[in-house]
XYZ file of C-alpha atoms in Angstrom:
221
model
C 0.000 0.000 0.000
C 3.007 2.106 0.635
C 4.285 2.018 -2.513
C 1.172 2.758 -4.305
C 1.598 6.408 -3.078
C 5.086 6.497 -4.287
C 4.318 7.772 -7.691
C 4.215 11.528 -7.322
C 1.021 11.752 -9.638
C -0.764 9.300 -7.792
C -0.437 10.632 -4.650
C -1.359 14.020 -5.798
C -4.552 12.490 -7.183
C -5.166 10.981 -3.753
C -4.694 14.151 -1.582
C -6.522 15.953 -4.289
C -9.904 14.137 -3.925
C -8.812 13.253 -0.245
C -8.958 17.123 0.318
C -12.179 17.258 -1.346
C -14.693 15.593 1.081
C -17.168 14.845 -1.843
C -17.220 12.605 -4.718
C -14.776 13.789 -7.447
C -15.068 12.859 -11.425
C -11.937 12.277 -13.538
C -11.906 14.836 -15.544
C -11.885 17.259 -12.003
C -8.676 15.423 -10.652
C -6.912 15.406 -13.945
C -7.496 19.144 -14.335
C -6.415 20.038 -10.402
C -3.228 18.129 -10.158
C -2.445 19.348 -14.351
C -2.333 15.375 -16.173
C -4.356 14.400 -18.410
C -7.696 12.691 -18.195
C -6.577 9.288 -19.458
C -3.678 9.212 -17.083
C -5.570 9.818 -14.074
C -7.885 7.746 -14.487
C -5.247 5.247 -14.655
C -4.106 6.016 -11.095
C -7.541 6.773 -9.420
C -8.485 3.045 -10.474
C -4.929 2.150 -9.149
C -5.898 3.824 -6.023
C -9.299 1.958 -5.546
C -7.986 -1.261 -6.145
C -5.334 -0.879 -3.150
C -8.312 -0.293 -1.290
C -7.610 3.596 -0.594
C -10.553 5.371 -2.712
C -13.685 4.059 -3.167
C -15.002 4.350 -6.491
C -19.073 4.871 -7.867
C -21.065 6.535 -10.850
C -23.427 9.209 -11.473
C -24.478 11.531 -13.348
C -22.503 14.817 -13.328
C -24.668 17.021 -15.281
C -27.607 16.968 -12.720
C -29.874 15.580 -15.264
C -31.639 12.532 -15.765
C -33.518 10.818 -18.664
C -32.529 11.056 -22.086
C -30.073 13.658 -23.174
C -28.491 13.238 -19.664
C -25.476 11.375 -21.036
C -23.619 8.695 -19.357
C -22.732 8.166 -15.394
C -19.280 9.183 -15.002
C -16.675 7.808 -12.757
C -16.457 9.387 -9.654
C -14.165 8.926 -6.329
C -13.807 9.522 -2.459
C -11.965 8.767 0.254
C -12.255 4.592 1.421
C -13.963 5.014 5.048
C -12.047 2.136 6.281
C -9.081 2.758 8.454
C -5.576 1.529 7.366
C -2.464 1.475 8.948
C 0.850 0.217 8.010
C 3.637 -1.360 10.556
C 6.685 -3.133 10.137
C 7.218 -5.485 12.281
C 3.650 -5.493 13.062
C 2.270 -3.426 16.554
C -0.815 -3.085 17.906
C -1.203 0.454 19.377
C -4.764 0.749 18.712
C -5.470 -2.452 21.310
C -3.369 -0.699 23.400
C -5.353 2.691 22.982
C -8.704 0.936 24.029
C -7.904 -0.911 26.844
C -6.244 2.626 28.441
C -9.583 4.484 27.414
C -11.959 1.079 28.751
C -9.672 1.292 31.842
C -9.519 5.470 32.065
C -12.933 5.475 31.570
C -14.291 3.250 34.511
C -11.889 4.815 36.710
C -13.593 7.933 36.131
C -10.010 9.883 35.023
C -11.962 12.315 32.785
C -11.057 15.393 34.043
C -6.880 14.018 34.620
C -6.896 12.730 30.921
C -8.132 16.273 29.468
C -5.600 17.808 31.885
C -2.562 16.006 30.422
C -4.174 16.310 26.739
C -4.005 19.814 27.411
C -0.532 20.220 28.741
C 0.517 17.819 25.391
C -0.648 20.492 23.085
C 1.103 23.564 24.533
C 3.972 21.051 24.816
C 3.420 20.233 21.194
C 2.703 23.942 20.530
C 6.247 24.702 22.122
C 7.567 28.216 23.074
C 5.111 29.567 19.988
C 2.348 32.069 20.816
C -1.050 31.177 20.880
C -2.583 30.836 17.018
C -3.112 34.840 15.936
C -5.461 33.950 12.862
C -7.343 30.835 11.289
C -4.481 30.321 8.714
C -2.578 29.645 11.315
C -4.503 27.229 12.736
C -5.541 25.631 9.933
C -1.416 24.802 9.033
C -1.148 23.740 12.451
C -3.667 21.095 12.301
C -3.066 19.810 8.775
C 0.586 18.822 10.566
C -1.068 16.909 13.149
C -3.332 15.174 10.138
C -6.549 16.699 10.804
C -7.273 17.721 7.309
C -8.718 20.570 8.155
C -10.627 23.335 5.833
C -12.273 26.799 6.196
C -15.989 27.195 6.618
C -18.685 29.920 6.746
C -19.874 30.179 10.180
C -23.226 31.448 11.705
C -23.046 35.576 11.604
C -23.574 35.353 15.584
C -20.349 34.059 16.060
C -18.241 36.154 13.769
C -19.222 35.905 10.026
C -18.085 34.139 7.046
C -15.295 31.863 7.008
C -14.791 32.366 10.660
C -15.151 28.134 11.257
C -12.297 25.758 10.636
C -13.623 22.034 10.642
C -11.790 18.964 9.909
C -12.679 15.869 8.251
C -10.037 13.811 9.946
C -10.061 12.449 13.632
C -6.591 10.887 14.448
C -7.992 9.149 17.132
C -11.120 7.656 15.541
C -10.977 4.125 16.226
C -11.134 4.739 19.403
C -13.514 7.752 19.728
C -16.215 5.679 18.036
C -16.022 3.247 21.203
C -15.535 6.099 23.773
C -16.894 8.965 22.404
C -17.112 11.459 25.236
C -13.687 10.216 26.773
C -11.327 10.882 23.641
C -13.360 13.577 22.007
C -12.894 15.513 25.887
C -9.437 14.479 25.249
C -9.204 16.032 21.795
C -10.758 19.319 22.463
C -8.409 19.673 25.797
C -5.286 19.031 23.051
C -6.747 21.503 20.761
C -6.938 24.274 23.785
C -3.602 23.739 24.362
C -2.219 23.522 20.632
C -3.919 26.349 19.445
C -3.812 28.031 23.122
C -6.462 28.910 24.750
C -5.949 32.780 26.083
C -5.459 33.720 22.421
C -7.963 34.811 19.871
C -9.106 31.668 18.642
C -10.967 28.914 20.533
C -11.715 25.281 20.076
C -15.102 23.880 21.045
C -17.236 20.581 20.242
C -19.341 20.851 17.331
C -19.755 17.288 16.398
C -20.407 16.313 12.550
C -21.106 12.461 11.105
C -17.629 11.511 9.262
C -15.472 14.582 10.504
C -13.561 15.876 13.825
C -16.065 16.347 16.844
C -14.131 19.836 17.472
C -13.900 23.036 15.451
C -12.102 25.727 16.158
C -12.865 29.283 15.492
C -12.659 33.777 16.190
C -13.223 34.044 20.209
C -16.653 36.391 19.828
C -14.821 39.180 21.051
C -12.372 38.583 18.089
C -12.516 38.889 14.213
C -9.556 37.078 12.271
């Protein structure tokens, strides 16, 4: 699986519709990454056979019935998790039992301190995040994926709302939800810092990050 991102195209073509968080046709990628259509399609199918998009049809006019032409090819992101160790480990065994064990012990409110104290560790000797850019390069390094938004006009206006379709610690959120997604937003407070002018809260979505992060109301960035 490693090597099927080695190609530089290919993996272009993956972070492309990866980055996306929709279905994406052929023609789209091969126009974004600047191949042509024949050779992308080449790698998107090369990409769904290792198992790492998932591949469909439809329509991309928004028509049906006659005239509407033919389904097209279209591509997102596999849902199912993957991970890659040599020798083998099992980390995310190790994760659950912690979380199964944190949990009944009721260590809540000690497991958001230390996630907290991780990000400002994580965020180092750097100020608090000054402006959603920021943030937003700041959580793409930790793999978040994340991607600017238009908010509610009560909470700042337009674009004000970063959200991210990727939760690191998803395997394990799904069977402890409000133990690791406490977890996450205390690592968020402290990565992105939590006196500055940004803030992270819980704003859970199906498929994405249960935290967003976003202008403090007395701030506009």
């Amino acid at each position: 699986m490693i090597a099927v991102l080695q190609d530089p195209v290919r993996r272009r073509l993956y972070e492309y519709v990866v980055a996306q968080g929709r279905e994406v046709g052929r023609n789209e990628a091969a126009e974004a990454v600047g191949v042509a259509r024949t050779l992308a399609a080449h790698h998107l199918d090369r990409l769904a056979d290792a198992g790492l998009l998932e591949s469909g049809s439809r329509r991309l006019t928004g028509r049906s019935g006659p005239g509407a032409g033919r389904p097209a090819k279209v591509y997102t992101r596999a849902r199912v998790e993957r991970s890659v160790s040599l020798p083998a480990r099992d980390y995310r065994t190790a994760a659950e039992l912690l979380a199964e064990a944190a949990e009944e012990a009721g260590l809540d409110a000690g497991l958001r301190a230390a996630a907290r104290r991780r990000g400002a560790s994580l965020r180092g000797a750097a100020a608090p995040c000054e402006s959603l850019d920021e943030a937003v390069e700041l959580l793409a390094a930790r793999g978040y994926e994340p991607h600017r938004e238009d908010g509610p006009e009560q909470e700042g206006g337009p674009g004000d709302v970063v959200r991210m379709r990727n939760c690191p610690f998803h395997s394990v959120a799904e069977r402890f939800p409000p133990l690791v997604c406490g977890m996450n937003l205390a690592l968020l407070e402290g990565l992105i810092g939590s006196d500055g002018p940004l803030r992270a809260r819980m704003d859970a979505r199906p498929g994405e990050c249960c935290v967003v992060v976003q202008a403090s109301k007395n701030n506009n960035h």
